Amino acid sequence: MKVVCSKSNLISGLQIVSKAVPSKTTMSILECILVDATEGVIKFIANDMELGIQTIVEGNIEERGYIAIDAKIFVDIVRKLPDNDVTIESDSSNKVIISCEKAKFNLIGRKGDDFTYLPSIEKVDGVSVSQFTLRNVIQQTIFSISENDANKMMAGELFEVDGDTLKLVSLDGHRISIRKVKLSEEYSYKKVIVPGKALGEISKILGDNTEKMVNIYFTDKHVLFEFDDTVVVSRLIEGEYFSIDQMLSSDYETKMSINRKELLDCIDRATLLVKEGDKKPVIISITETNMELKIKSTIGSMDEVIDIDKQGKDLMIGFNPKFLIDALKVIDDEIVDIYLVNPKAPCFIRDKDSTYTYLVLPVNFTTVD
């Protein structure tokens, strides 16, 4: 095999597929990136058996073939090369030469035959959504995925298509994020659980172009995302997702409308007094015309008052500040509505169109003087 690509094209392709290279594995071939130039285009492929990514890299093929190269050393070498065309060639004994201008690296590659290609998925009955929209809905929900692997369902997101509506749901036992978007046409019903890792990596690759689309295809065990010159295939999480409808009560005793950025900045200031790892709640006191936020730690204390538009009862309640910050960062509206029942019941944060709903559980607290 012999291919010639610009350094910038190589870097772009390597950055995309490297997201599917495992950090730890007992199968050394999975630590490689496959360079496949057998079909008239240059493909880079990485596959950790749960997540696989393939992308096409623009360049010239001087001799067809394929070779697997250790991902880390491949990326490190290309990154350090001069900004010029790079030649990658291999021979029948799997020796690899990577050269650019006067720099030349000799490596031992792996047989392409040993590499596991992405599973074949029939592209039928797909769903189309803009790259911008998909990236947004992932970023607005993914932080509610559990980092604890004890419950596999919490490590994924519910991905549901119902007619012309796409809904993503994530939860970690302390909060729930729900985001709905309208699609440009109606589709048949689909409901799967996509691993958070896959969605997180996809959101890093996707662009912010509202015109460019992502085509999504499903099988019983896999989901495929196809956009630009890239294909991402993820194994699905099998099982039945949590029933959340019973948690989404519309009853409330207190409703306040508040400037989102003002509240976000206030909580952000309060966390200056919280050391990493400390679980100090912010205590919110809601009265007729304002909300007072207090926090107290070993470093000191802080309180601040924000004007609100309130309906219902006065209330005092405590929250993990990070959980509030996560949601407020991803809502675009200037004003958000917050619904509360009592100091022990879940709180709901919603945008003006109720396309985004965030449920967060309160925490116990002692009154800050």
Coordinates of C-alpha atoms in Angstrom, one line a residue:
M1 CA 0.0 0.0 0.0
K2 CA 1.1 3.6 -0.7
V3 CA -1.0 6.7 -0.1
V4 CA -0.2 10.4 -0.1
C5 CA -2.3 12.8 2.0
S6 CA -1.8 16.3 3.3
K7 CA -0.9 16.5 7.0
S8 CA -4.1 18.5 7.8
N9 CA -6.3 15.8 6.2
L10 CA -4.5 13.1 8.1
I11 CA -4.8 15.0 11.4
S12 CA -8.5 15.5 10.8
G13 CA -9.2 11.9 10.0
L14 CA -7.1 10.6 12.9
Q15 CA -8.8 12.9 15.4
I16 CA -12.2 11.5 14.3
V17 CA -11.4 7.8 14.4
S18 CA -9.2 8.0 17.5
K19 CA -12.3 8.4 19.6
A20 CA -13.1 4.7 19.0
V21 CA -9.6 3.5 20.1
P22 CA -9.8 2.0 23.6
S23 CA -7.5 3.3 26.3
K24 CA -7.2 -0.2 27.8
T25 CA -7.8 -3.5 26.1
T26 CA -6.5 -7.1 26.1
M27 CA -6.7 -7.2 22.3
S28 CA -3.7 -5.3 20.9
I29 CA -5.2 -5.0 17.4
L30 CA -7.9 -2.8 18.8
E31 CA -5.2 -0.3 19.7
C32 CA -4.6 0.2 16.0
I33 CA -6.1 2.4 13.3
L34 CA -6.7 0.6 10.0
V35 CA -5.7 2.4 6.9
D36 CA -7.7 0.9 4.0
A37 CA -7.0 1.9 0.5
T38 CA -8.4 -1.1 -1.3
E39 CA -11.5 0.4 -2.8
G40 CA -10.4 3.6 -4.5
V41 CA -10.7 5.8 -1.4
I42 CA -8.6 6.1 1.8
K43 CA -10.5 5.0 4.9
F44 CA -9.4 5.2 8.5
I45 CA -11.2 2.8 10.8
A46 CA -11.1 2.3 14.6
N47 CA -13.2 -0.2 16.5
D48 CA -13.3 -1.1 20.2
M49 CA -16.1 -3.7 19.5
E50 CA -18.7 -1.4 21.2
L51 CA -18.1 1.7 19.2
G52 CA -16.7 1.9 15.7
I53 CA -15.8 4.9 13.6
Q54 CA -14.9 5.1 9.9
T55 CA -14.0 8.2 8.0
I56 CA -12.7 8.9 4.5
V57 CA -9.5 10.9 4.2
E58 CA -8.8 12.8 1.0
G59 CA -5.5 11.9 -0.7
N60 CA -3.9 10.0 -3.6
I61 CA -3.6 6.2 -3.7
E62 CA -0.4 5.1 -5.5
E63 CA -0.7 1.5 -4.5
R64 CA -3.8 -0.2 -3.1
G65 CA -3.7 -2.1 0.1
Y66 CA -4.3 -1.9 3.8
I67 CA -2.4 -1.9 7.1
A68 CA -3.1 -1.5 10.8
I69 CA -0.9 1.0 12.7
D70 CA -0.7 1.6 16.4
A71 CA -3.0 4.5 17.0
K72 CA -1.0 6.4 19.6
I73 CA 2.3 6.4 17.7
F74 CA 0.5 7.1 14.4
V75 CA -1.2 10.2 15.8
D76 CA 2.0 11.4 17.6
I77 CA 4.1 11.0 14.5
V78 CA 1.7 12.8 12.1
R79 CA 1.2 15.6 14.6
K80 CA 5.0 16.3 14.7
L81 CA 5.5 16.2 11.0
P82 CA 6.0 19.3 8.9
D83 CA 2.9 20.9 7.3
N84 CA 3.2 19.2 4.0
D85 CA 2.2 16.1 2.1
V86 CA 2.7 12.8 4.0
T87 CA 3.4 9.4 2.4
I88 CA 2.3 6.2 4.1
E89 CA 3.5 3.0 2.6
S90 CA 3.6 -0.7 3.7
D91 CA 5.0 -3.9 2.3
S92 CA 4.1 -7.6 2.4
S93 CA 6.0 -8.0 5.7
N94 CA 3.8 -5.3 7.4
K95 CA 6.7 -2.8 7.6
V96 CA 5.3 0.8 7.5
I97 CA 7.2 3.9 6.3
I98 CA 5.7 7.3 7.2
S99 CA 7.6 10.1 5.5
C100 CA 7.3 13.9 5.0
E101 CA 9.9 16.1 3.6
K102 CA 13.2 14.9 5.2
A103 CA 11.5 13.1 8.1
K104 CA 11.1 9.3 7.8
F105 CA 9.7 6.8 10.3
N106 CA 10.0 3.0 10.0
L107 CA 7.4 1.1 12.0
I108 CA 6.1 -2.4 12.4
G109 CA 2.4 -2.5 11.4
R110 CA -0.2 -5.2 11.8
K111 CA -1.9 -7.3 9.2
G112 CA -5.1 -5.7 8.0
D113 CA -6.7 -9.1 8.0
D114 CA -6.5 -9.2 11.8
F115 CA -8.6 -6.0 12.1
T116 CA -12.4 -6.2 12.8
Y117 CA -14.3 -4.0 10.4
L118 CA -17.5 -2.2 11.4
P119 CA -20.6 -4.4 11.5
S120 CA -22.7 -4.3 8.3
I121 CA -26.0 -2.4 8.8
E122 CA -28.7 -2.2 6.2
K123 CA -29.5 1.5 5.6
V124 CA -33.3 1.3 5.5
D125 CA -36.0 3.3 7.3
G126 CA -33.5 5.9 8.6
V127 CA -34.1 9.1 10.4
S128 CA -32.6 12.4 9.2
V129 CA -31.8 15.4 11.5
S130 CA -29.4 18.3 11.1
Q131 CA -25.9 18.0 12.6
F132 CA -26.6 21.2 14.6
T133 CA -29.8 19.8 16.2
L134 CA -28.3 16.4 17.1
R135 CA -25.3 17.9 18.6
N136 CA -27.4 20.3 20.7
V137 CA -29.8 17.6 22.0
I138 CA -26.9 15.4 23.0
Q139 CA -25.1 18.3 24.8
Q140 CA -28.4 19.2 26.6
T141 CA -28.8 15.7 28.1
I142 CA -25.6 13.8 28.3
F143 CA -24.4 15.2 31.6
S144 CA -27.3 13.4 33.3
I145 CA -25.9 10.0 32.4
S146 CA -24.6 8.0 35.3
E147 CA -20.8 7.5 35.6
N148 CA -21.4 4.5 37.7
D149 CA -21.6 1.3 35.7
A150 CA -23.7 -0.5 38.3
N151 CA -26.9 0.1 36.3
K152 CA -26.2 -0.2 32.6
M153 CA -29.4 1.6 31.7
M154 CA -28.2 4.8 33.4
A155 CA -25.0 4.6 31.2
G156 CA -27.1 5.2 28.1
E157 CA -29.7 7.6 26.7
L158 CA -33.2 6.8 25.6
F159 CA -33.4 7.7 21.9
E160 CA -37.0 7.7 20.8
V161 CA -38.6 8.7 17.5
D162 CA -42.3 9.1 17.4
G163 CA -43.8 10.6 14.2
D164 CA -42.1 13.9 13.7
T165 CA -40.6 14.1 17.2
L166 CA -37.2 13.0 18.5
K167 CA -36.8 12.7 22.2
L168 CA -33.7 12.0 24.2
V169 CA -33.8 11.1 27.9
S170 CA -31.0 10.6 30.4
L171 CA -30.9 10.0 34.2
D172 CA -28.5 9.2 36.9
G173 CA -30.7 8.7 40.0
H174 CA -30.4 12.4 41.0
R175 CA -31.8 14.1 37.9
I176 CA -33.4 13.6 34.6
S177 CA -32.9 15.5 31.4
I178 CA -35.5 15.4 28.6
R179 CA -35.1 17.1 25.3
K180 CA -37.6 17.0 22.4
V181 CA -37.2 18.4 18.9
K182 CA -39.4 18.5 15.9
L183 CA -38.2 16.6 12.8
S184 CA -38.8 17.8 9.2
E185 CA -41.0 14.8 8.5
E186 CA -42.7 11.8 10.1
Y187 CA -41.0 8.5 10.8
S188 CA -42.0 5.1 12.0
Y189 CA -41.8 4.6 15.8
K190 CA -38.3 3.7 17.1
K191 CA -37.1 3.3 20.7
V192 CA -33.5 2.3 21.6
I193 CA -30.9 2.9 24.3
V194 CA -27.7 4.4 23.0
P195 CA -24.6 4.3 25.2
G196 CA -23.6 7.7 26.5
K197 CA -20.0 7.1 25.3
A198 CA -21.1 6.9 21.7
L199 CA -23.3 10.0 21.9
G200 CA -20.5 11.9 23.6
E201 CA -18.0 11.1 20.9
I202 CA -20.5 11.8 18.2
S203 CA -21.3 15.3 19.6
K204 CA -17.5 16.1 19.5
I205 CA -17.3 15.2 15.8
L206 CA -20.5 16.9 14.6
G207 CA -20.5 20.4 13.1
D208 CA -22.8 23.2 13.9
N209 CA -24.2 23.5 10.4
T210 CA -28.0 23.5 10.2
E211 CA -28.0 22.5 6.5
K212 CA -25.8 19.4 6.9
M213 CA -27.7 16.3 7.9
V214 CA -27.1 13.1 9.9
N215 CA -28.8 9.9 8.8
I216 CA -29.5 7.5 11.6
Y217 CA -30.3 3.8 11.0
F218 CA -31.3 1.1 13.5
T219 CA -31.1 -2.6 13.9
D220 CA -31.9 -4.7 16.9
K221 CA -28.4 -4.5 18.3
H222 CA -26.8 -1.5 16.6
V223 CA -27.3 2.2 15.7
L224 CA -25.5 3.8 12.8
F225 CA -24.9 7.6 12.4
E226 CA -23.8 8.7 8.9
F227 CA -22.7 12.3 8.2
D228 CA -20.1 14.0 6.0
D229 CA -17.6 11.3 5.1
T230 CA -17.9 9.6 8.5
V231 CA -19.8 6.6 9.8
V232 CA -20.2 5.8 13.5
V233 CA -21.6 2.5 14.6
S234 CA -22.5 1.8 18.3
R235 CA -23.8 -1.3 20.0
L236 CA -27.1 -0.6 21.7
I237 CA -27.8 -1.2 25.4
E238 CA -30.3 -4.1 25.6
G239 CA -33.3 -3.9 27.9
E240 CA -36.3 -1.8 28.8
Y241 CA -35.6 1.9 29.8
F242 CA -37.0 3.4 32.9
S243 CA -40.6 4.6 32.9
I244 CA -40.3 8.3 33.7
D245 CA -43.8 9.5 32.9
Q246 CA -45.0 8.9 36.5
M247 CA -42.2 11.2 37.7
L248 CA -43.2 14.1 35.5
S249 CA -46.1 15.5 37.5
S250 CA -47.5 18.8 36.4
D251 CA -48.5 19.7 40.0
Y252 CA -46.6 22.4 41.8
E253 CA -47.0 24.7 44.8
T254 CA -44.5 27.3 43.8
K255 CA -43.5 28.6 40.3
M256 CA -40.9 31.2 39.7
S257 CA -39.7 32.7 36.4
I258 CA -36.1 33.9 36.6
N259 CA -33.4 35.3 34.3
R260 CA -31.3 32.2 33.4
K261 CA -27.9 33.9 33.1
E262 CA -28.4 35.9 36.4
L263 CA -29.2 32.7 38.3
L264 CA -26.3 30.8 36.6
D265 CA -23.8 33.5 37.4
C266 CA -25.0 33.6 41.0
I267 CA -24.6 29.9 41.6
D268 CA -21.3 29.9 39.8
R269 CA -20.1 32.6 42.2
A270 CA -21.3 30.6 45.2
T271 CA -19.3 27.6 44.2
L272 CA -16.1 29.6 44.6
L273 CA -16.4 28.7 48.3
V274 CA -16.7 25.0 47.7
K275 CA -13.7 22.8 47.5
E276 CA -13.6 20.1 44.9
G277 CA -15.2 16.9 46.4
D278 CA -17.2 18.9 49.0
K279 CA -20.9 18.3 48.9
K280 CA -22.2 21.7 50.1
P281 CA -25.7 22.6 48.9
V282 CA -26.9 25.9 47.8
I283 CA -29.9 27.0 49.9
I284 CA -32.6 28.9 48.0
S285 CA -35.2 30.9 49.9
I286 CA -38.1 32.0 47.7
T287 CA -40.3 34.8 48.9
E288 CA -42.9 37.1 47.2
T289 CA -40.6 39.1 44.9
N290 CA -37.1 37.7 45.2
M291 CA -35.0 34.6 45.7
E292 CA -32.1 34.5 48.2
L293 CA -29.3 32.1 47.5
K294 CA -26.9 31.1 50.3
I295 CA -24.0 28.8 50.7
K296 CA -21.6 28.1 53.6
S297 CA -18.4 26.1 53.7
T298 CA -15.2 25.9 55.6
I299 CA -13.8 28.7 53.5
G300 CA -16.6 31.2 54.1
S301 CA -20.2 32.0 53.2
M302 CA -22.0 33.9 50.5
D303 CA -25.5 35.2 50.0
E304 CA -27.1 37.0 47.0
V305 CA -30.6 38.1 46.2
I306 CA -32.2 37.9 42.7
D307 CA -35.5 39.3 41.5
I308 CA -38.1 36.8 40.4
D309 CA -41.7 36.6 39.2
K310 CA -43.3 34.2 41.6
Q311 CA -46.6 32.3 41.9
G312 CA -47.7 30.2 44.9
K313 CA -46.1 29.6 48.3
D314 CA -42.8 30.8 49.8
L315 CA -40.3 28.0 50.0
M316 CA -36.8 27.1 51.2
I317 CA -35.0 24.3 49.4
G318 CA -31.4 23.0 48.9
F319 CA -29.7 21.7 45.8
N320 CA -26.3 20.4 44.6
P321 CA -25.1 23.5 42.8
K322 CA -23.4 21.5 40.0
F323 CA -26.8 19.9 39.1
L324 CA -28.3 23.4 38.6
I325 CA -25.3 24.7 36.7
D326 CA -25.4 21.8 34.2
A327 CA -29.0 22.5 33.2
L328 CA -28.7 26.3 33.1
K329 CA -25.7 26.2 30.9
V330 CA -27.5 24.4 28.1
I331 CA -30.8 26.3 28.0
D332 CA -30.9 29.0 25.4
D333 CA -33.9 31.0 26.7
E334 CA -33.3 34.3 28.6
I335 CA -36.1 33.4 31.1
V336 CA -36.6 29.9 32.6
D337 CA -39.5 28.6 34.7
I338 CA -38.8 26.6 37.8
Y339 CA -41.6 24.5 39.4
L340 CA -41.4 23.3 43.0
V341 CA -43.7 21.4 45.4
N342 CA -41.9 21.2 48.7
P343 CA -38.3 20.9 50.1
K344 CA -38.2 17.2 49.6
A345 CA -39.9 16.8 46.2
P346 CA -38.2 17.1 42.8
C347 CA -37.8 20.5 41.1
F348 CA -38.5 21.0 37.4
I349 CA -36.7 23.5 35.2
R350 CA -38.3 24.1 31.8
D351 CA -37.7 26.4 28.8
K352 CA -40.5 28.5 27.4
D353 CA -41.7 26.0 24.9
S354 CA -41.3 23.0 27.3
T355 CA -39.1 21.3 24.7
Y356 CA -36.5 20.9 27.5
T357 CA -37.4 19.5 30.9
Y358 CA -34.9 19.0 33.7
L359 CA -35.9 17.3 36.9
V360 CA -33.5 17.5 39.9
L361 CA -33.9 16.1 43.4
P362 CA -33.3 18.5 46.3
V363 CA -30.8 17.7 49.1
N364 CA -31.0 17.9 52.8
F365 CA -29.5 21.0 54.4
T366 CA -29.1 22.9 57.6
T367 CA -30.1 26.6 57.6
V368 CA -27.3 29.0 56.8
D369 CA -27.3 32.0 59.2

